[in-house]
mmCIF file of C-alpha atoms (C1' of nucleotides) in Angstrom:
data_model
loop_
_atom_site.group_PDB
_atom_site.id
_atom_site.type_symbol
_atom_site.label_atom_id
_atom_site.label_comp_id
_atom_site.label_asym_id
_atom_site.label_seq_id
_atom_site.Cartn_x
_atom_site.Cartn_y
_atom_site.Cartn_z
ATOM 1 C CA MET Z 1 9.401 11.162 1.916
ATOM 2 C CA SER Z 2 10.467 9.125 -1.096
ATOM 3 C CA VAL Z 3 11.402 6.220 1.166
ATOM 4 C CA PHE Z 4 8.073 6.157 2.995
ATOM 5 C CA ARG Z 5 6.233 6.526 -0.281
ATOM 6 C CA SER Z 6 7.932 3.655 -2.040
ATOM 7 C CA LYS Z 7 8.404 1.302 0.926
ATOM 8 C CA GLY Z 8 5.529 2.081 3.277
ATOM 9 C CA TYR Z 9 5.866 2.418 7.025
ATOM 10 C CA ASP Z 10 6.932 -1.127 7.838
ATOM 11 C CA GLY Z 11 9.184 -1.376 4.827
ATOM 12 C CA ALA Z 12 10.986 1.897 5.439
ATOM 13 C CA SER Z 13 14.127 1.064 7.419
ATOM 14 C CA LEU Z 14 16.160 3.565 9.373
ATOM 15 C CA ASN Z 15 19.196 2.598 7.343
ATOM 16 C CA GLU Z 16 17.388 3.641 4.165
ATOM 17 C CA LEU Z 17 16.105 6.805 5.789
ATOM 18 C CA ALA Z 18 19.623 7.614 6.933
ATOM 19 C CA GLU Z 19 21.043 7.066 3.492
ATOM 20 C CA ALA Z 20 18.280 9.084 1.821
ATOM 21 C CA THR Z 21 18.761 12.013 4.152
ATOM 22 C CA GLY Z 22 22.543 11.839 4.248
ATOM 23 C CA LEU Z 23 22.523 11.632 8.032
ATOM 24 C CA LYS Z 24 23.540 8.732 10.229
ATOM 25 C CA LYS Z 25 20.884 6.950 12.252
ATOM 26 C CA ALA Z 26 21.908 8.569 15.513
ATOM 27 C CA SER Z 27 21.614 12.012 13.947
ATOM 28 C CA LEU Z 28 18.114 11.226 12.773
ATOM 29 C CA TYR Z 29 17.226 10.327 16.342
ATOM 30 C CA HIS Z 30 18.686 13.603 17.513
ATOM 31 C CA ARG Z 31 16.293 15.466 15.221
ATOM 32 C CA PHE Z 32 13.372 13.100 15.688
ATOM 33 C CA PRO Z 33 13.522 11.765 19.256
ATOM 34 C CA GLY Z 34 10.222 9.998 18.660
ATOM 35 C CA GLY Z 35 11.889 7.752 16.103
ATOM 36 C CA LYS Z 36 10.319 6.472 12.920
ATOM 37 C CA LYS Z 37 6.851 7.483 14.014
ATOM 38 C CA GLU Z 38 7.907 11.085 14.452
ATOM 39 C CA MET Z 39 9.722 11.062 11.103
ATOM 40 C CA THR Z 40 6.558 9.851 9.422
ATOM 41 C CA ASP Z 41 4.524 12.511 11.172
ATOM 42 C CA ALA Z 42 6.921 15.110 9.793
ATOM 43 C CA VAL Z 43 6.529 13.756 6.270
ATOM 44 C CA LEU Z 44 2.744 13.807 6.619
ATOM 45 C CA ASP Z 45 2.870 17.375 7.901
ATOM 46 C CA PHE Z 46 4.948 18.297 4.874
ATOM 47 C CA MET Z 47 2.428 16.612 2.610
ATOM 48 C CA GLU Z 48 -0.425 18.477 4.228
ATOM 49 C CA ALA Z 49 1.399 21.768 3.722
ATOM 50 C CA TRP Z 50 2.000 20.784 0.112
ATOM 51 C CA ILE Z 51 -1.697 20.136 -0.466
ATOM 52 C CA ASN Z 52 -2.517 23.416 1.164
ATOM 53 C CA GLU Z 53 -0.151 25.379 -1.024
ATOM 54 C CA LYS Z 54 -0.308 23.483 -4.306
ATOM 55 C CA VAL Z 55 -3.926 22.354 -4.373
ATOM 56 C CA TYR Z 56 -6.117 24.179 -1.878
ATOM 57 C CA MET Z 57 -4.698 27.665 -2.362
ATOM 58 C CA VAL Z 58 -4.668 27.215 -6.116
ATOM 59 C CA LEU Z 59 -8.181 25.836 -6.486
ATOM 60 C CA SER Z 60 -9.768 28.343 -4.121
ATOM 61 C CA ASN Z 61 -8.067 31.435 -5.521
ATOM 62 C CA SER Z 62 -11.046 33.438 -6.671
ATOM 63 C CA GLU Z 63 -8.862 35.960 -8.477
ATOM 64 C CA VAL Z 64 -8.100 33.374 -11.132
ATOM 65 C CA PRO Z 65 -10.671 31.868 -13.497
ATOM 66 C CA PRO Z 66 -11.658 28.304 -12.524
ATOM 67 C CA GLN Z 67 -10.281 26.618 -15.643
ATOM 68 C CA ARG Z 68 -6.907 28.238 -15.043
ATOM 69 C CA ARG Z 69 -6.961 27.181 -11.388
ATOM 70 C CA LEU Z 70 -7.612 23.595 -12.378
ATOM 71 C CA LYS Z 71 -4.843 23.602 -14.958
ATOM 72 C CA ASP Z 72 -2.382 24.905 -12.383
ATOM 73 C CA ALA Z 73 -3.424 22.417 -9.702
ATOM 74 C CA ILE Z 74 -3.260 19.552 -12.166
ATOM 75 C CA HIS Z 75 0.205 20.633 -13.158
ATOM 76 C CA ASN Z 76 1.271 20.414 -9.526
ATOM 77 C CA ILE Z 77 -0.446 17.078 -9.027
ATOM 78 C CA GLY Z 78 1.222 15.651 -12.110
ATOM 79 C CA GLN Z 79 4.566 16.754 -10.751
ATOM 80 C CA VAL Z 80 4.177 15.256 -7.303
ATOM 81 C CA TYR Z 81 3.062 11.919 -8.742
ATOM 82 C CA GLY Z 82 5.758 11.851 -11.408
ATOM 83 C CA HIS Z 83 3.006 11.903 -14.051
ATOM 84 C CA GLY Z 84 1.838 8.478 -12.949
ATOM 85 C CA THR Z 85 5.157 6.847 -12.122
ATOM 86 C CA LYS Z 86 5.094 7.533 -8.401
ATOM 87 C CA VAL Z 87 2.832 6.345 -5.612
ATOM 88 C CA CYS Z 88 0.651 8.402 -3.305
ATOM 89 C CA LEU Z 89 2.068 8.747 0.204
ATOM 90 C CA TYR Z 90 -1.374 8.253 1.700
ATOM 91 C CA ARG Z 91 -1.770 5.007 -0.155
ATOM 92 C CA SER Z 92 1.631 3.758 1.020
ATOM 93 C CA LEU Z 93 0.815 4.612 4.605
ATOM 94 C CA SER Z 94 -2.752 3.341 4.664
ATOM 95 C CA MET Z 95 -1.969 -0.246 5.509
ATOM 96 C CA ASP Z 96 -3.074 -1.444 8.935
ATOM 97 C CA THR Z 97 0.011 -0.233 10.789
ATOM 98 C CA GLY Z 98 -0.066 3.181 9.164
ATOM 99 C CA MET Z 99 -3.796 3.622 9.575
ATOM 100 C CA SER Z 100 -3.679 3.043 13.308
ATOM 101 C CA LEU Z 101 -0.730 5.397 13.722
ATOM 102 C CA PHE Z 102 -1.555 8.086 11.164
ATOM 103 C CA GLY Z 103 -5.212 7.615 10.311
ATOM 104 C CA ASN Z 104 -6.118 11.069 11.534
ATOM 105 C CA LYS Z 105 -3.525 12.854 9.426
ATOM 106 C CA ILE Z 106 -4.344 10.814 6.340
ATOM 107 C CA GLU Z 107 -8.013 11.573 6.748
ATOM 108 C CA LYS Z 108 -7.291 15.253 7.240
ATOM 109 C CA GLY Z 109 -5.094 15.494 4.154
ATOM 110 C CA ILE Z 110 -7.623 13.774 1.945
ATOM 111 C CA GLY Z 111 -10.362 15.901 3.445
ATOM 112 C CA GLN Z 112 -8.445 19.005 2.448
ATOM 113 C CA TRP Z 113 -8.086 17.618 -1.064
ATOM 114 C CA LEU Z 114 -11.823 17.001 -1.310
ATOM 115 C CA GLU Z 115 -12.629 20.450 0.008
ATOM 116 C CA SER Z 116 -10.315 22.024 -2.551
ATOM 117 C CA PHE Z 117 -12.044 20.358 -5.455
ATOM 118 C CA SER Z 118 -15.443 21.067 -3.924
ATOM 119 C CA ILE Z 119 -14.648 24.752 -3.969
ATOM 120 C CA LEU Z 120 -13.660 24.483 -7.605
ATOM 121 C CA GLY Z 121 -16.889 22.675 -8.404
ATOM 122 C CA GLU Z 122 -18.930 25.425 -6.812
ATOM 123 C CA ALA Z 123 -16.856 27.990 -8.695
ATOM 124 C CA VAL Z 124 -17.995 26.457 -11.961
ATOM 125 C CA GLY Z 125 -21.608 26.634 -10.856
ATOM 126 C CA LYS Z 126 -22.343 23.277 -9.285
ATOM 127 C CA ASP Z 127 -24.438 22.983 -6.150
ATOM 128 C CA VAL Z 128 -22.753 21.890 -2.938
ATOM 129 C CA GLU Z 129 -23.770 18.269 -3.186
ATOM 130 C CA THR Z 130 -22.732 17.876 -6.813
ATOM 131 C CA ALA Z 131 -19.455 19.669 -6.153
ATOM 132 C CA LEU Z 132 -18.581 17.220 -3.387
ATOM 133 C CA LYS Z 133 -19.482 14.277 -5.569
ATOM 134 C CA MET Z 134 -17.212 15.570 -8.330
ATOM 135 C CA ALA Z 135 -14.431 16.120 -5.835
ATOM 136 C CA LYS Z 136 -14.676 12.546 -4.630
ATOM 137 C CA GLN Z 137 -14.770 11.303 -8.190
ATOM 138 C CA SER Z 138 -11.626 13.270 -9.038
ATOM 139 C CA PHE Z 139 -9.808 11.857 -6.044
ATOM 140 C CA ILE Z 140 -10.926 8.346 -6.924
ATOM 141 C CA GLU Z 141 -9.745 8.667 -10.487
ATOM 142 C CA VAL Z 142 -6.355 10.037 -9.495
ATOM 143 C CA GLN Z 143 -5.804 7.287 -6.918
ATOM 144 C CA GLY Z 144 -7.231 4.491 -9.008
ATOM 145 C CA SER Z 145 -5.304 5.491 -12.095
ATOM 146 C CA LEU Z 146 -2.116 5.636 -10.054
ATOM 147 C CA VAL Z 147 -2.722 2.054 -8.945
ATOM 148 C CA LEU Z 148 -3.314 0.982 -12.523
ATOM 149 C CA SER Z 149 -0.411 2.966 -13.976
ATOM 150 C CA LYS Z 150 2.003 1.640 -11.363
ATOM 151 C CA ALA Z 151 0.880 -1.963 -11.721
ATOM 152 C CA MET Z 152 0.943 -1.974 -15.505
ATOM 153 C CA GLY Z 153 4.096 0.113 -15.802
ATOM 154 C CA ASN Z 154 2.281 2.523 -18.078
ATOM 155 C CA THR Z 155 1.426 6.149 -17.364
ATOM 156 C CA GLU Z 156 -1.436 6.271 -19.846
ATOM 157 C CA PRO Z 157 -4.192 5.606 -17.276
ATOM 158 C CA PHE Z 158 -2.986 8.494 -15.143
ATOM 159 C CA ALA Z 159 -2.814 10.839 -18.113
ATOM 160 C CA GLN Z 160 -6.278 9.769 -19.208
ATOM 161 C CA ALA Z 161 -7.675 10.270 -15.713
ATOM 162 C CA ILE Z 162 -6.249 13.772 -15.544
ATOM 163 C CA GLN Z 163 -7.842 14.550 -18.877
ATOM 164 C CA ASN Z 164 -11.206 13.199 -17.709
ATOM 165 C CA ILE Z 165 -11.066 15.455 -14.696
ATOM 166 C CA GLU Z 166 -10.357 18.499 -16.816
ATOM 167 C CA THR Z 167 -13.253 17.622 -19.082
ATOM 168 C CA ARG Z 168 -15.597 17.173 -16.150
ATOM 169 C CA TYR Z 169 -14.973 20.668 -14.816
ATOM 170 C CA SER Z 170 -15.309 22.398 -18.152
ATOM 171 C CA SER Z 171 -18.832 21.205 -18.903
ATOM 172 C CA MET V 1 -4.254 -13.754 2.538
ATOM 173 C CA SER V 2 -5.827 -11.446 5.101
ATOM 174 C CA VAL V 3 -2.430 -10.830 6.670
ATOM 175 C CA PHE V 4 -0.732 -9.903 3.397
ATOM 176 C CA ARG V 5 -3.666 -7.768 2.454
ATOM 177 C CA SER V 6 -3.754 -5.732 5.624
ATOM 178 C CA LYS V 7 -0.034 -5.602 6.375
ATOM 179 C CA GLY V 8 1.688 -5.771 2.996
ATOM 180 C CA TYR V 9 4.727 -7.895 2.241
ATOM 181 C CA ASP V 10 7.216 -6.195 4.560
ATOM 182 C CA GLY V 11 4.673 -5.798 7.323
ATOM 183 C CA ALA V 12 3.482 -9.397 7.261
ATOM 184 C CA SER V 13 5.497 -11.305 9.843
ATOM 185 C CA LEU V 14 5.806 -15.067 9.983
ATOM 186 C CA ASN V 15 4.439 -14.992 13.513
ATOM 187 C CA GLU V 16 1.265 -13.360 12.243
ATOM 188 C CA LEU V 17 1.074 -15.759 9.318
ATOM 189 C CA ALA V 18 1.511 -18.679 11.701
ATOM 190 C CA GLU V 19 -1.210 -17.420 13.997
ATOM 191 C CA ALA V 20 -3.578 -16.709 11.108
ATOM 192 C CA THR V 21 -3.109 -20.162 9.608
ATOM 193 C CA GLY V 22 -3.078 -22.008 12.921
ATOM 194 C CA LEU V 23 0.267 -23.589 12.076
ATOM 195 C CA LYS V 24 3.603 -23.004 13.741
ATOM 196 C CA LYS V 25 6.345 -21.279 11.816
ATOM 197 C CA ALA V 26 8.283 -24.470 11.148
ATOM 198 C CA SER V 27 5.177 -26.092 9.696
ATOM 199 C CA LEU V 28 4.711 -23.178 7.360
ATOM 200 C CA TYR V 29 8.255 -23.704 6.133
ATOM 201 C CA HIS V 30 7.503 -27.377 5.628
ATOM 202 C CA ARG V 31 4.665 -26.451 3.271
ATOM 203 C CA PHE V 32 6.403 -23.454 1.732
ATOM 204 C CA PRO V 33 10.130 -24.185 1.600
ATOM 205 C CA GLY V 34 10.640 -20.933 -0.282
ATOM 206 C CA GLY V 35 9.584 -18.977 2.792
ATOM 207 C CA LYS V 36 7.556 -15.799 2.793
ATOM 208 C CA LYS V 37 8.086 -15.245 -0.915
ATOM 209 C CA GLU V 38 6.561 -18.621 -1.741
ATOM 210 C CA MET V 39 3.660 -18.004 0.644
ATOM 211 C CA THR V 40 2.935 -14.746 -1.106
ATOM 212 C CA ASP V 41 3.119 -16.437 -4.493
ATOM 213 C CA ALA V 42 0.540 -18.945 -3.268
ATOM 214 C CA VAL V 43 -1.757 -16.158 -2.136
ATOM 215 C CA LEU V 44 -1.381 -14.422 -5.492
ATOM 216 C CA ASP V 45 -2.119 -17.666 -7.310
ATOM 217 C CA PHE V 46 -5.226 -18.057 -5.204
ATOM 218 C CA MET V 47 -6.259 -14.493 -6.050
ATOM 219 C CA GLU V 48 -5.750 -15.142 -9.747
ATOM 220 C CA ALA V 49 -7.908 -18.251 -9.535
ATOM 221 C CA TRP V 50 -10.517 -16.220 -7.702
ATOM 222 C CA ILE V 51 -10.599 -13.593 -10.444
ATOM 223 C CA ASN V 52 -10.862 -16.319 -13.025
ATOM 224 C CA GLU V 53 -13.782 -17.973 -11.329
ATOM 225 C CA LYS V 54 -15.633 -15.044 -9.823
ATOM 226 C CA VAL V 55 -15.042 -12.336 -12.398
ATOM 227 C CA TYR V 56 -13.777 -13.672 -15.717
ATOM 228 C CA MET V 57 -16.008 -16.752 -15.935
ATOM 229 C CA VAL V 58 -18.997 -14.746 -14.802
ATOM 230 C CA LEU V 59 -18.529 -11.782 -17.111
ATOM 231 C CA SER V 60 -17.743 -13.856 -20.168
ATOM 232 C CA ASN V 61 -20.566 -16.367 -19.747
ATOM 233 C CA SER V 62 -22.502 -15.798 -22.935
ATOM 234 C CA GLU V 63 -25.394 -17.936 -21.747
ATOM 235 C CA VAL V 64 -26.392 -15.260 -19.284
ATOM 236 C CA PRO V 65 -27.594 -11.763 -20.244
ATOM 237 C CA PRO V 66 -24.902 -9.092 -19.732
ATOM 238 C CA GLN V 67 -26.762 -7.155 -17.036
ATOM 239 C CA ARG V 68 -27.131 -10.322 -15.015
ATOM 240 C CA ARG V 69 -23.456 -11.186 -15.474
ATOM 241 C CA LEU V 70 -22.455 -7.785 -14.185
ATOM 242 C CA LYS V 71 -24.751 -8.035 -11.172
ATOM 243 C CA ASP V 72 -23.255 -11.402 -10.280
ATOM 244 C CA ALA V 73 -19.656 -10.259 -10.695
ATOM 245 C CA ILE V 74 -20.317 -7.125 -8.678
ATOM 246 C CA HIS V 75 -21.806 -9.244 -5.951
ATOM 247 C CA ASN V 76 -18.589 -11.271 -5.809
ATOM 248 C CA ILE V 77 -16.416 -8.170 -5.905
ATOM 249 C CA GLY V 78 -18.380 -6.595 -3.087
ATOM 250 C CA GLN V 79 -17.859 -9.720 -1.032
ATOM 251 C CA VAL V 80 -14.115 -9.964 -1.527
ATOM 252 C CA TYR V 81 -13.624 -6.324 -0.636
ATOM 253 C CA GLY V 82 -15.934 -6.439 2.359
ATOM 254 C CA HIS V 83 -18.168 -3.896 0.599
ATOM 255 C CA GLY V 84 -15.459 -1.275 0.892
ATOM 256 C CA THR V 85 -14.002 -2.155 4.269
ATOM 257 C CA LYS V 86 -11.141 -4.288 3.011
ATOM 258 C CA VAL V 87 -8.084 -3.519 0.913
ATOM 259 C CA CYS V 88 -7.095 -4.937 -2.445
ATOM 260 C CA LEU V 89 -4.287 -7.485 -2.244
ATOM 261 C CA TYR V 90 -2.664 -6.038 -5.335
ATOM 262 C CA ARG V 91 -2.582 -2.623 -3.755
ATOM 263 C CA SER V 92 -1.024 -3.975 -0.560
ATOM 264 C CA LEU V 93 1.649 -5.801 -2.530
ATOM 265 C CA SER V 94 2.444 -3.067 -5.019
ATOM 266 C CA MET V 95 4.973 -1.237 -2.924
ATOM 267 C CA ASP V 96 8.571 -1.348 -4.164
ATOM 268 C CA THR V 97 9.448 -4.654 -2.508
ATOM 269 C CA GLY V 98 6.319 -6.377 -3.719
ATOM 270 C CA MET V 99 6.540 -4.968 -7.229
ATOM 271 C CA SER V 100 10.026 -6.291 -7.779
ATOM 272 C CA LEU V 101 9.104 -9.718 -6.392
ATOM 273 C CA PHE V 102 5.554 -10.101 -7.698
ATOM 274 C CA GLY V 103 5.156 -7.488 -10.413
ATOM 275 C CA ASN V 104 4.455 -10.099 -13.053
ATOM 276 C CA LYS V 105 1.672 -11.789 -11.115
ATOM 277 C CA ILE V 106 0.092 -8.492 -10.160
ATOM 278 C CA GLU V 107 0.147 -7.363 -13.758
ATOM 279 C CA LYS V 108 -1.336 -10.641 -14.909
ATOM 280 C CA GLY V 109 -4.165 -10.553 -12.382
ATOM 281 C CA ILE V 110 -5.114 -6.999 -13.243
ATOM 282 C CA GLY V 111 -4.859 -7.836 -16.931
ATOM 283 C CA GLN V 112 -7.355 -10.639 -16.425
ATOM 284 C CA TRP V 113 -9.664 -8.234 -14.647
ATOM 285 C CA LEU V 114 -9.459 -5.766 -17.521
ATOM 286 C CA GLU V 115 -10.083 -8.459 -20.088
ATOM 287 C CA SER V 116 -13.144 -9.651 -18.177
ATOM 288 C CA PHE V 117 -14.746 -6.247 -18.217
ATOM 289 C CA SER V 118 -13.724 -5.716 -21.823
ATOM 290 C CA ILE V 119 -15.669 -8.806 -22.788
ATOM 291 C CA LEU V 120 -18.671 -7.484 -20.929
ATOM 292 C CA GLY V 121 -18.377 -4.155 -22.701
ATOM 293 C CA GLU V 122 -18.362 -5.828 -26.057
ATOM 294 C CA ALA V 123 -21.338 -7.930 -24.981
ATOM 295 C CA VAL V 124 -23.334 -4.748 -24.468
ATOM 296 C CA GLY V 125 -22.403 -3.539 -27.910
ATOM 297 C CA LYS V 126 -19.305 -1.403 -27.426
ATOM 298 C CA ASP V 127 -16.423 -1.528 -29.856
ATOM 299 C CA VAL V 128 -13.128 -3.032 -28.710
ATOM 300 C CA GLU V 129 -11.461 0.256 -27.895
ATOM 301 C CA THR V 130 -14.413 1.632 -25.949
ATOM 302 C CA ALA V 131 -14.829 -1.652 -24.103
ATOM 303 C CA LEU V 132 -11.219 -1.540 -22.912
ATOM 304 C CA LYS V 133 -11.568 2.057 -21.825
ATOM 305 C CA MET V 134 -14.653 1.178 -19.803
ATOM 306 C CA ALA V 135 -12.852 -1.776 -18.262
ATOM 307 C CA LYS V 136 -9.982 0.438 -17.151
ATOM 308 C CA GLN V 137 -12.408 2.997 -15.810
ATOM 309 C CA SER V 138 -14.210 0.329 -13.791
ATOM 310 C CA PHE V 139 -10.949 -0.914 -12.317
ATOM 311 C CA ILE V 140 -9.894 2.629 -11.487
ATOM 312 C CA GLU V 141 -13.149 3.391 -9.750
ATOM 313 C CA VAL V 142 -13.069 0.213 -7.691
ATOM 314 C CA GLN V 143 -9.470 0.787 -6.612
ATOM 315 C CA GLY V 144 -9.805 4.518 -6.070
ATOM 316 C CA SER V 145 -13.023 4.183 -4.116
ATOM 317 C CA LEU V 146 -11.417 1.526 -1.937
ATOM 318 C CA VAL V 147 -8.618 3.966 -1.108
ATOM 319 C CA LEU V 148 -11.134 6.667 -0.273
ATOM 320 C CA SER V 149 -13.447 4.384 1.683
ATOM 321 C CA LYS V 150 -10.599 2.952 3.728
ATOM 322 C CA ALA V 151 -9.032 6.329 4.466
ATOM 323 C CA MET V 152 -12.298 7.993 5.446
ATOM 324 C CA GLY V 153 -13.675 4.980 7.280
ATOM 325 C CA ASN V 154 -16.832 5.175 5.194
ATOM 326 C CA THR V 155 -18.029 2.645 2.665
ATOM 327 C CA GLU V 156 -20.167 5.129 0.762
ATOM 328 C CA PRO V 157 -17.559 5.866 -1.934
ATOM 329 C CA PHE V 158 -17.231 2.175 -2.734
ATOM 330 C CA ALA V 159 -20.987 1.701 -2.901
ATOM 331 C CA GLN V 160 -21.286 4.751 -5.114
ATOM 332 C CA ALA V 161 -18.520 3.527 -7.411
ATOM 333 C CA ILE V 162 -20.201 0.154 -7.813
ATOM 334 C CA GLN V 163 -23.415 1.890 -8.696
ATOM 335 C CA ASN V 164 -21.647 4.077 -11.268
ATOM 336 C CA ILE V 165 -20.201 0.989 -12.907
ATOM 337 C CA GLU V 166 -23.613 -0.642 -13.166
ATOM 338 C CA THR V 167 -25.032 2.491 -14.694
ATOM 339 C CA ARG V 168 -22.240 2.698 -17.210
ATOM 340 C CA TYR V 169 -22.884 -0.774 -18.579
ATOM 341 C CA SER V 170 -26.627 -0.375 -18.821
ATOM 342 C CA SER V 171 -26.591 2.642 -21.121
ATOM 343 C "C1'" DG T 1 3.604 -33.221 8.993
ATOM 344 C "C1'" DT T 2 3.794 -30.721 13.241
ATOM 345 C "C1'" DC T 3 6.186 -29.398 16.855
ATOM 346 C "C1'" DT T 4 10.072 -26.992 20.305
ATOM 347 C "C1'" DA T 5 14.210 -24.793 20.266
ATOM 348 C "C1'" DT T 6 17.418 -21.906 18.312
ATOM 349 C "C1'" DA T 7 20.586 -20.005 14.873
ATOM 350 C "C1'" DG T 8 21.849 -15.800 12.408
ATOM 351 C "C1'" DC T 9 20.657 -11.493 11.261
ATOM 352 C "C1'" DT T 10 18.655 -6.902 10.902
ATOM 353 C "C1'" DA T 11 15.417 -3.958 12.805
ATOM 354 C "C1'" DG T 12 14.600 0.292 15.748
ATOM 355 C "C1'" DA T 13 16.677 2.699 19.215
ATOM 356 C "C1'" DT T 14 20.684 4.515 22.705
ATOM 357 C "C1'" DA T 15 25.213 5.749 24.862
ATOM 358 C "C1'" DG T 16 28.692 8.555 24.869
ATOM 359 C "C1'" DA T 17 32.959 10.552 22.401
ATOM 360 C "C1'" DC T 18 33.967 14.629 19.875
ATOM 361 C "C1'" DG N 1 24.740 18.228 16.070
ATOM 362 C "C1'" DT N 2 27.062 14.382 14.074
ATOM 363 C "C1'" DC N 3 29.435 10.558 14.638
ATOM 364 C "C1'" DT N 4 31.004 5.217 15.993
ATOM 365 C "C1'" DA N 5 29.759 1.529 18.618
ATOM 366 C "C1'" DT N 6 26.388 -1.102 20.718
ATOM 367 C "C1'" DC N 7 21.962 -2.872 22.886
ATOM 368 C "C1'" DT N 8 17.813 -5.518 22.707
ATOM 369 C "C1'" DA N 9 13.924 -7.264 20.404
ATOM 370 C "C1'" DG N 10 12.027 -9.041 16.574
ATOM 371 C "C1'" DC N 11 12.692 -10.877 12.183
ATOM 372 C "C1'" DT N 12 13.310 -14.919 8.627
ATOM 373 C "C1'" DA N 13 14.757 -19.281 8.472
ATOM 374 C "C1'" DT N 14 16.600 -24.015 10.088
ATOM 375 C "C1'" DA N 15 17.643 -28.313 12.984
ATOM 376 C "C1'" DG N 16 16.032 -32.118 14.760
ATOM 377 C "C1'" DA N 17 12.700 -34.680 18.061
ATOM 378 C "C1'" DC N 18 8.394 -37.040 17.673
#
DNA sequence: GTCTATAGCTAGATAGAC
DNA sequence: GTCTATCTAGCTATAGAC
């Protein structure tokens, strides 16, 4: 996953993937007969499961008060993005090559993200339309701030974006 | 430029660059002896000049009222991003390979962008700190909405983000 | 200044021993 | 199931004719 995230699909070489996994190339092909495409699919499936567990389940857990849910989800999100130092897998894979190969999975993962935050929005009393708008805005701010943080070598934009999101859901 | 933008640095092949420019590979090397790296530098220089002309000059032109400046700059920005259908060059080049080769130019271009919007913010009466915050927020929303628009195959997030930016500078 | 032809290399992917 | 060795195709880059 770290290789695909930092190099993208075209930039991720099997030599790097082999080194990162500790397996030789031929062993990777034994486990993923479909080659690099199948390896990427596996990473995307893992990411989808991660969103399900660490974002969706957390934000939709009605046994926990909404503010607490958000804090927990944000904690997870901060972790997976290295608090602004890492790149989003979906962003790395959404170049032309990746979009044509994995567009469906990327769209599904982001859709799950939006639904999660929509549920949270409704839990704090927003109507459906407003909740979706807030969800999109949260996604945009996370992604955009990651671009800015990465490019400027400064995690402040990400931290600020996270704080803005918290503020938005507490009003 | 379109090739680097849609394929990234690793994904952009000289065959594609040759086809896109209408020159053969050897001719490209005649004009860019430094190879793909030099071609990318040229594209980044072009992008920087574009920002200077179409964003910085427009937003800092004190002979035009601020609202008009913003409208003009937004018009240009909408054009260069295909109103949400295209990808930002800086995003495409900010994978690991691109960051180590072009990090300085990317940082400079984005810095120019931020300064442009900061000047606009001050022109509508904000203090320096607030103006910079608004500039960052505008950049984040453009970039984030481009990610969302591209991934979902829907330009609505980009259009919405542009509208939010306009609103922010008119209050 | 553009071309054809090709060098040299690394990519993704396989064969087959163990 | 993992390995070494290898294939072929594509890559970046160059040589040299015109």
